[in-house]
C-alpha cells in the first residue's frame, strides 16, 4: 500500500477498507479517486472472501468535503470538458454504491459535503458521529445539488430537503438521521472499537450486528422543532414565494433562512428547487443522476459556478457577483434549459437499468 495514493486500499480479515486519502484537501474527490473507488468496488464484489466494504476518510477533519471544485473552475475557465468526464464517472459510482450487493459501511465522521455525500449516503450502512456536518452546499457556489443529492433531499420528511437544498445548511447527526441521510449514530470515541468489531466479522450478518451493537441515540438536533415553519413555507410555487413566506413568518429561524437563501446564486436556487421537485417524481436513483448530469452540464458553462468558486474558495472574499443578480431576472426558460436532453451526451444510467 502506497501511503501517497489518494485512495488507500487494504483488507482486514474479510473486510475491504477504502480510505479517501487527501487530508490536506479534506479528502476532496478528483477523477483518479472516483475511478479507483469504482475499480475497488468491482474487485470487492468479485472477491468471495470479502463480506463488506468500509469507507473512511484520512485525517481528523472529515470523510470528504466534496469534489475538487477548484479544478472544476479551472477547467471551465479554460473552456475544457474534463469536469464533464469526472461527473460522468462520479455519478456512475454513486449508482454503483447504491446497488452494491454487500454491506457498504460509510463512516460519515466530521465534514461530509457534496461529493462526500455521494460516496457515503447511497451506501447500505451510513454512520454519523457527534462531529458530523452533512451538507449539500452547492447553491452557495453557483451550482446545483448533484451526486444523487436531489433524490436524497427530495425524499426527506416534509419540506426538510427543500430547506437544506436551498440554504445549503449543514446538519449534525440527529438531523442527518431525521432527513434520511444516515442510519446510525456512533460516538466518535467508539469508532476504533467498531472498526475492530467489523474487522472480526466473517459474514454480512455479523457486520450488521456489529454496527447495531455500537449504535446509540444521537444528541438532539434542531430541525424537528422547526418543521412547523419549514413545512409551511417551502411548498410555495417559486423561490420568490418561499422567501416571502419565510420573511413573513414569525420564527426568527425562518427569517434567517430567507437571508441565507437570497445570498445564493439566483439561477442555482431556481434550478435547485425544480430539480428537487422533479427528482421526487422520478422512479430511480439512476433517472435522477441522468437529470443531474443534464443540469450540471449546463451549469458548468454558466457564469455563476466560476464566480461562486472564486468567491468561496479562490479569493475567499465571500462576495460573489451573480449573473443575473436577482431571482426576478431568472426566467422560466433559463431554468428549463438546464433540464433539456443532451442527445448523444446523455449519461444514460436509467436506460442501462432498463436494458
Short mmCIF file of C-alpha atoms in Angstrom, two decimals:
data_model
loop_
_atom_site.label_atom_id
_atom_site.label_comp_id
_atom_site.label_asym_id
_atom_site.label_seq_id
_atom_site.Cartn_x
_atom_site.Cartn_y
_atom_site.Cartn_z
CA UNK A 1 0.00 0.00 0.00
CA UNK A 2 1.45 3.35 -1.11
CA UNK A 3 0.53 5.88 1.56
CA UNK A 4 0.70 8.67 -1.04
CA UNK A 5 -2.17 7.17 -3.06
CA UNK A 6 -5.35 9.30 -2.99
CA UNK A 7 -7.36 6.17 -2.14
CA UNK A 8 -5.82 3.65 0.26
CA UNK A 9 -6.99 0.04 -0.01
CA UNK A 10 -6.40 -2.74 2.45
CA UNK A 11 -8.13 -5.83 3.78
CA UNK A 12 -8.59 -6.75 7.43
CA UNK A 13 -9.98 -10.22 7.84
CA UNK A 14 -12.90 -10.30 5.40
CA UNK A 15 -13.46 -6.53 5.32
CA UNK A 16 -12.20 -4.39 2.44
CA UNK A 17 -11.27 -0.89 3.59
CA UNK A 18 -11.36 2.12 1.25
CA UNK A 19 -9.80 5.28 2.69
CA UNK A 20 -10.04 8.65 0.95
CA UNK A 21 -6.51 9.99 1.35
CA UNK A 22 -6.20 13.68 0.56
CA UNK A 23 -6.44 15.01 4.13
CA UNK A 24 -4.91 18.40 3.34
CA UNK A 25 -7.71 18.93 0.79
CA UNK A 26 -10.26 17.48 3.23
CA UNK A 27 -10.30 14.37 1.01
CA UNK A 28 -11.91 16.25 -1.88
CA UNK A 29 -12.64 13.87 -4.75
CA UNK A 30 -10.85 14.02 -8.07
CA UNK A 31 -11.26 11.86 -11.15
CA UNK A 32 -8.46 9.49 -10.17
CA UNK A 33 -10.14 8.80 -6.83
CA UNK A 34 -13.51 8.14 -8.43
CA UNK A 35 -12.03 5.65 -10.87
CA UNK A 36 -10.06 3.92 -8.12
CA UNK A 37 -13.14 3.61 -5.92
CA UNK A 38 -15.12 2.13 -8.82
CA UNK A 39 -12.36 -0.38 -9.53
CA UNK A 40 -12.11 -1.25 -5.84
CA UNK A 41 -15.85 -1.98 -5.65
CA UNK A 42 -15.62 -4.24 -8.69
CA UNK A 43 -12.77 -6.12 -7.03
CA UNK A 44 -14.58 -6.35 -3.68
CA UNK A 45 -17.76 -7.65 -5.28
CA UNK A 46 -15.91 -10.31 -7.24
CA UNK A 47 -13.80 -11.43 -4.26
CA UNK A 48 -15.82 -14.06 -2.39
CA UNK A 49 -13.57 -13.68 0.66
CA UNK A 50 -14.77 -10.08 1.10
CA UNK A 51 -18.06 -9.79 3.01
CA UNK A 52 -18.27 -5.98 3.34
CA UNK A 53 -16.66 -2.68 2.36
CA UNK A 54 -15.87 0.12 4.83
CA UNK A 55 -15.33 3.71 3.63
CA UNK A 56 -13.38 6.18 5.78
CA UNK A 57 -11.52 9.44 5.33
CA UNK A 58 -7.90 10.14 6.25
CA UNK A 59 -7.13 12.85 8.78
CA UNK A 60 -9.15 14.28 11.62
CA UNK A 61 -11.44 16.73 9.85
CA UNK A 62 -13.88 14.66 7.88
CA UNK A 63 -14.77 11.98 5.38
CA UNK A 64 -14.88 14.22 2.30
CA UNK A 65 -15.60 17.91 1.66
CA UNK A 66 -16.88 17.24 -1.87
CA UNK A 67 -15.46 17.33 -5.36
CA UNK A 68 -12.33 19.25 -6.26
CA UNK A 69 -14.24 22.37 -7.28
CA UNK A 70 -11.13 24.49 -7.75
CA UNK A 71 -10.14 22.14 -10.58
CA UNK A 72 -13.66 22.35 -11.99
CA UNK A 73 -13.39 26.14 -12.05
CA UNK A 74 -10.00 25.99 -13.77
CA UNK A 75 -11.44 23.62 -16.35
CA UNK A 76 -14.41 25.91 -17.01
CA UNK A 77 -12.20 28.97 -17.37
CA UNK A 78 -10.02 27.11 -19.86
CA UNK A 79 -13.04 26.04 -21.91
CA UNK A 80 -12.32 22.39 -21.14
CA UNK A 81 -14.59 19.39 -20.74
CA UNK A 82 -12.67 17.29 -18.22
CA UNK A 83 -15.20 18.09 -15.50
CA UNK A 84 -17.99 16.52 -17.53
CA UNK A 85 -15.97 13.31 -17.73
CA UNK A 86 -15.36 13.47 -14.00
CA UNK A 87 -19.07 13.90 -13.25
CA UNK A 88 -19.99 11.13 -15.66
CA UNK A 89 -17.82 8.66 -13.78
CA UNK A 90 -18.69 10.09 -10.36
CA UNK A 91 -22.43 9.69 -10.92
CA UNK A 92 -21.88 6.14 -12.17
CA UNK A 93 -20.01 5.48 -8.94
CA UNK A 94 -22.90 6.89 -6.89
CA UNK A 95 -25.29 4.49 -8.61
CA UNK A 96 -22.82 1.62 -8.15
CA UNK A 97 -22.64 2.28 -4.41
CA UNK A 98 -26.43 2.29 -4.10
CA UNK A 99 -26.68 -1.13 -5.74
CA UNK A 100 -23.56 -2.70 -4.23
CA UNK A 101 -24.65 -6.21 -3.17
CA UNK A 102 -22.56 -6.44 0.01
CA UNK A 103 -22.74 -4.21 3.09
CA UNK A 104 -21.20 -0.82 2.31
CA UNK A 105 -20.40 0.86 5.61
CA UNK A 106 -19.66 4.61 5.37
CA UNK A 107 -18.19 6.34 8.42
CA UNK A 108 -19.55 9.87 7.95
CA UNK A 109 -17.40 11.35 10.69
CA UNK A 110 -16.62 15.08 10.51
CA UNK A 111 -17.29 17.06 7.33
CA UNK A 112 -19.33 15.25 4.67
CA UNK A 113 -20.40 17.57 1.87
CA UNK A 114 -21.33 17.42 -1.80
CA UNK A 115 -19.45 14.59 -3.42
CA UNK A 116 -18.73 13.23 0.05
CA UNK A 117 -22.46 12.68 0.46
CA UNK A 118 -22.46 10.92 -2.90
CA UNK A 119 -19.89 8.30 -1.84
CA UNK A 120 -21.49 7.72 1.56
CA UNK A 121 -25.23 8.42 1.75
CA UNK A 122 -26.13 5.93 -1.00
CA UNK A 123 -24.48 3.13 0.95
CA UNK A 124 -26.39 0.46 2.82
CA UNK A 125 -24.99 1.40 6.27
CA UNK A 126 -24.34 5.07 7.00
CA UNK A 127 -22.86 6.06 10.35
CA UNK A 128 -22.67 9.59 11.76
CA UNK A 129 -20.97 10.87 14.91
CA UNK A 130 -21.23 13.96 17.11
CA UNK A 131 -18.62 15.53 14.81
CA UNK A 132 -20.60 15.00 11.60
CA UNK A 133 -21.55 18.01 9.48
CA UNK A 134 -23.51 16.85 6.46
CA UNK A 135 -24.48 19.25 3.67
CA UNK A 136 -25.24 19.80 0.02
CA UNK A 137 -23.99 23.43 -0.17
CA UNK A 138 -23.93 23.82 -3.95
CA UNK A 139 -26.21 26.86 -4.27
CA UNK A 140 -23.52 28.89 -2.49
CA UNK A 141 -21.05 28.28 -5.33
CA UNK A 142 -23.50 28.81 -8.18
CA UNK A 143 -24.09 25.08 -8.66
CA UNK A 144 -26.94 22.64 -8.02
CA UNK A 145 -27.01 19.60 -5.69
CA UNK A 146 -25.83 16.54 -7.62
CA UNK A 147 -24.35 13.06 -6.87
CA UNK A 148 -27.93 11.90 -6.27
CA UNK A 149 -28.40 14.63 -3.67
CA UNK A 150 -31.65 15.86 -5.18
CA UNK A 151 -33.11 12.37 -4.69
CA UNK A 152 -31.89 12.16 -1.09
CA UNK A 153 -33.18 15.64 -0.25
CA UNK A 154 -36.43 15.11 -2.12
CA UNK A 155 -37.10 12.02 -0.01
CA UNK A 156 -36.57 13.79 3.33
CA UNK A 157 -39.68 14.23 5.51
CA UNK A 158 -41.94 17.13 4.61
CA UNK A 159 -40.00 20.06 3.20
CA UNK A 160 -36.78 19.48 5.14
CA UNK A 161 -34.92 18.54 1.98
CA UNK A 162 -36.06 21.65 0.14
CA UNK A 163 -34.85 23.75 3.07
CA UNK A 164 -31.43 22.11 3.05
CA UNK A 165 -31.14 22.23 -0.74
CA UNK A 166 -31.82 25.96 -0.99
CA UNK A 167 -29.94 27.14 2.11
CA UNK A 168 -27.06 24.68 1.79
CA UNK A 169 -27.11 24.39 5.59
CA UNK A 170 -25.03 21.66 7.23
CA UNK A 171 -26.73 19.33 9.71
CA UNK A 172 -25.44 17.29 12.61
CA UNK A 173 -26.04 13.65 13.42
CA UNK A 174 -29.64 13.77 14.68
CA UNK A 175 -30.81 15.89 11.76
CA UNK A 176 -28.95 13.73 9.24
CA UNK A 177 -30.79 10.74 10.68
CA UNK A 178 -34.11 12.59 10.58
CA UNK A 179 -33.60 13.54 6.93
CA UNK A 180 -32.65 10.02 5.88
CA UNK A 181 -29.04 10.91 5.09
CA UNK A 182 -27.71 8.44 7.67
CA UNK A 183 -28.82 5.30 9.50
CA UNK A 184 -26.91 5.06 12.78
CA UNK A 185 -25.22 7.26 15.37
CA UNK A 186 -21.99 6.05 16.94
CA UNK A 187 -19.94 8.34 19.22
CA UNK A 188 -16.56 9.10 17.66
CA UNK A 189 -14.69 7.61 20.62
CA UNK A 190 -16.31 4.26 19.80
CA UNK A 191 -15.19 4.20 16.15
CA UNK A 192 -11.93 2.30 16.80
CA UNK A 193 -13.83 -0.41 18.68
CA UNK A 194 -16.48 -0.50 15.96
CA UNK A 195 -13.81 -0.94 13.30
CA UNK A 196 -12.25 -3.75 15.31
CA UNK A 197 -15.64 -5.46 15.55
CA UNK A 198 -16.19 -5.04 11.82
CA UNK A 199 -12.75 -6.49 11.08
CA UNK A 200 -13.63 -9.51 13.21
CA UNK A 201 -16.85 -10.11 11.26
CA UNK A 202 -16.93 -13.05 8.88
CA UNK A 203 -20.45 -12.62 7.47
CA UNK A 204 -22.67 -9.77 6.34
CA UNK A 205 -24.96 -10.54 9.26
CA UNK A 206 -22.10 -10.10 11.70
CA UNK A 207 -21.23 -6.76 10.08
CA UNK A 208 -24.77 -5.51 10.59
CA UNK A 209 -24.83 -6.85 14.15
CA UNK A 210 -21.56 -5.06 14.97
CA UNK A 211 -22.99 -1.75 13.82
CA UNK A 212 -26.17 -2.29 15.81
CA UNK A 213 -24.13 -3.10 18.89
CA UNK A 214 -22.33 0.25 18.86
CA UNK A 215 -25.21 2.41 17.63
CA UNK A 216 -26.93 4.61 20.18
CA UNK A 217 -29.22 7.64 20.35
CA UNK A 218 -27.84 10.80 18.78
CA UNK A 219 -27.78 14.09 20.72
CA UNK A 220 -30.77 16.28 19.89
CA UNK A 221 -30.92 18.13 16.60
CA UNK A 222 -32.71 21.31 15.56
CA UNK A 223 -34.83 20.51 12.51
CA UNK A 224 -37.57 18.51 14.23
CA UNK A 225 -38.57 21.59 16.24
CA UNK A 226 -38.55 23.71 13.06
CA UNK A 227 -40.84 21.51 11.00
CA UNK A 228 -43.82 23.85 11.51
CA UNK A 229 -42.35 26.81 9.64
CA UNK A 230 -40.31 24.71 7.21
CA UNK A 231 -43.34 22.69 6.10
CA UNK A 232 -45.47 25.83 5.93
CA UNK A 233 -43.08 27.96 3.88
CA UNK A 234 -41.29 25.70 1.44
CA UNK A 235 -44.24 24.23 -0.51
CA UNK A 236 -44.67 27.63 -2.24
CA UNK A 237 -44.55 27.57 -6.03
CA UNK A 238 -41.41 29.65 -6.54
CA UNK A 239 -38.22 30.58 -4.72
CA UNK A 240 -39.51 34.15 -4.50
CA UNK A 241 -42.69 32.93 -2.81
CA UNK A 242 -40.68 30.74 -0.42
CA UNK A 243 -38.51 33.70 0.60
CA UNK A 244 -41.60 35.87 1.05
CA UNK A 245 -43.24 33.27 3.30
CA UNK A 246 -40.05 32.85 5.33
CA UNK A 247 -39.71 36.60 5.80
CA UNK A 248 -43.33 36.92 6.86
CA UNK A 249 -43.21 34.04 9.31
CA UNK A 250 -42.73 34.93 12.95
CA UNK A 251 -39.98 32.42 13.68
CA UNK A 252 -36.51 34.04 13.82
CA UNK A 253 -35.02 30.94 12.20
CA UNK A 254 -37.36 31.40 9.24
CA UNK A 255 -36.13 34.94 8.69
CA UNK A 256 -32.56 33.71 8.93
CA UNK A 257 -33.29 31.06 6.31
CA UNK A 258 -34.65 33.75 3.99
CA UNK A 259 -31.50 35.81 4.42
CA UNK A 260 -29.36 32.76 3.78
CA UNK A 261 -31.23 31.87 0.60
CA UNK A 262 -31.13 35.30 -1.02
CA UNK A 263 -27.34 35.37 -0.73
CA UNK A 264 -27.07 32.30 -3.01
CA UNK A 265 -26.97 32.20 -6.80
CA UNK A 266 -30.44 33.13 -8.10
CA UNK A 267 -30.08 30.78 -11.08
CA UNK A 268 -28.85 27.92 -8.92
CA UNK A 269 -31.71 28.44 -6.48
CA UNK A 270 -34.41 28.26 -9.12
CA UNK A 271 -32.86 25.26 -10.84
CA UNK A 272 -32.35 23.53 -7.49
CA UNK A 273 -35.99 23.92 -6.48
CA UNK A 274 -37.09 22.48 -9.81
CA UNK A 275 -34.53 19.67 -9.64
CA UNK A 276 -35.61 18.53 -6.17
CA UNK A 277 -39.27 18.58 -7.15
CA UNK A 278 -38.64 16.67 -10.37
CA UNK A 279 -36.46 14.17 -8.51
CA UNK A 280 -39.43 13.28 -6.30
CA UNK A 281 -41.31 12.18 -9.40
CA UNK A 282 -38.54 10.03 -10.86
CA UNK A 283 -38.58 6.31 -10.13
CA UNK A 284 -34.90 5.52 -9.62
CA UNK A 285 -31.61 6.98 -8.49
CA UNK A 286 -30.31 6.36 -11.99
CA UNK A 287 -33.03 8.56 -13.52
CA UNK A 288 -32.19 11.30 -11.02
CA UNK A 289 -28.49 11.07 -11.81
CA UNK A 290 -29.29 11.36 -15.51
CA UNK A 291 -31.24 14.54 -14.72
CA UNK A 292 -28.44 15.89 -12.54
CA UNK A 293 -25.91 15.32 -15.32
CA UNK A 294 -28.01 17.46 -17.65
CA UNK A 295 -28.21 20.19 -15.03
CA UNK A 296 -24.51 20.02 -14.18
CA UNK A 297 -23.53 20.15 -17.85
CA UNK A 298 -25.43 23.40 -18.32
CA UNK A 299 -24.33 24.92 -15.00
CA UNK A 300 -20.70 24.19 -15.96
CA UNK A 301 -20.96 26.60 -18.90
CA UNK A 302 -22.69 29.39 -16.95
CA UNK A 303 -21.08 32.34 -15.16
CA UNK A 304 -22.15 31.58 -11.59
CA UNK A 305 -20.13 28.41 -10.93
CA UNK A 306 -16.86 30.12 -11.85
CA UNK A 307 -17.80 33.18 -9.79
CA UNK A 308 -19.06 31.21 -6.81
CA UNK A 309 -15.91 29.11 -6.52
CA UNK A 310 -13.83 32.26 -6.89
CA UNK A 311 -15.63 33.96 -4.01
CA UNK A 312 -15.73 30.95 -1.68
CA UNK A 313 -12.54 29.03 -2.45
CA UNK A 314 -10.07 31.04 -4.53
CA UNK A 315 -10.22 34.65 -3.31
CA UNK A 316 -12.31 33.79 -0.24
CA UNK A 317 -13.88 37.26 -0.18
CA UNK A 318 -17.34 35.68 0.29
CA UNK A 319 -18.71 38.35 -2.06
CA UNK A 320 -19.96 36.64 -5.23
CA UNK A 321 -21.48 38.74 -8.01
CA UNK A 322 -24.15 36.55 -9.55
CA UNK A 323 -25.36 36.81 -13.16
CA UNK A 324 -28.24 37.52 -13.22
CA UNK A 325 -28.18 39.17 -9.84
CA UNK A 326 -31.80 38.70 -8.77
CA UNK A 327 -34.36 35.93 -8.69
CA UNK A 328 -36.76 38.03 -10.78
CA UNK A 329 -34.28 38.08 -13.64
CA UNK A 330 -34.02 34.29 -13.89
CA UNK A 331 -36.58 33.26 -16.50
CA UNK A 332 -38.55 30.03 -16.65
CA UNK A 333 -36.89 29.35 -19.99
CA UNK A 334 -33.45 29.58 -18.40
CA UNK A 335 -34.47 27.10 -15.72
CA UNK A 336 -35.95 24.74 -18.28
CA UNK A 337 -32.76 24.87 -20.36
CA UNK A 338 -30.94 23.04 -17.57
CA UNK A 339 -33.22 20.01 -17.97
CA UNK A 340 -33.05 19.64 -21.76
CA UNK A 341 -31.94 16.27 -23.08
CA UNK A 342 -28.28 16.07 -24.15
CA UNK A 343 -28.69 13.73 -27.11
CA UNK A 344 -25.57 11.63 -27.62
CA UNK A 345 -24.05 13.17 -24.47
CA UNK A 346 -26.71 11.77 -22.11
CA UNK A 347 -25.41 9.91 -19.07
CA UNK A 348 -27.85 7.10 -19.80
CA UNK A 349 -27.90 5.33 -16.46
CA UNK A 350 -31.67 4.79 -16.43
CA UNK A 351 -31.58 3.36 -19.96
CA UNK A 352 -28.88 0.95 -18.84
CA UNK A 353 -31.04 -0.09 -15.90
CA UNK A 354 -33.90 -0.97 -18.25
CA UNK A 355 -31.70 -2.84 -20.72
#
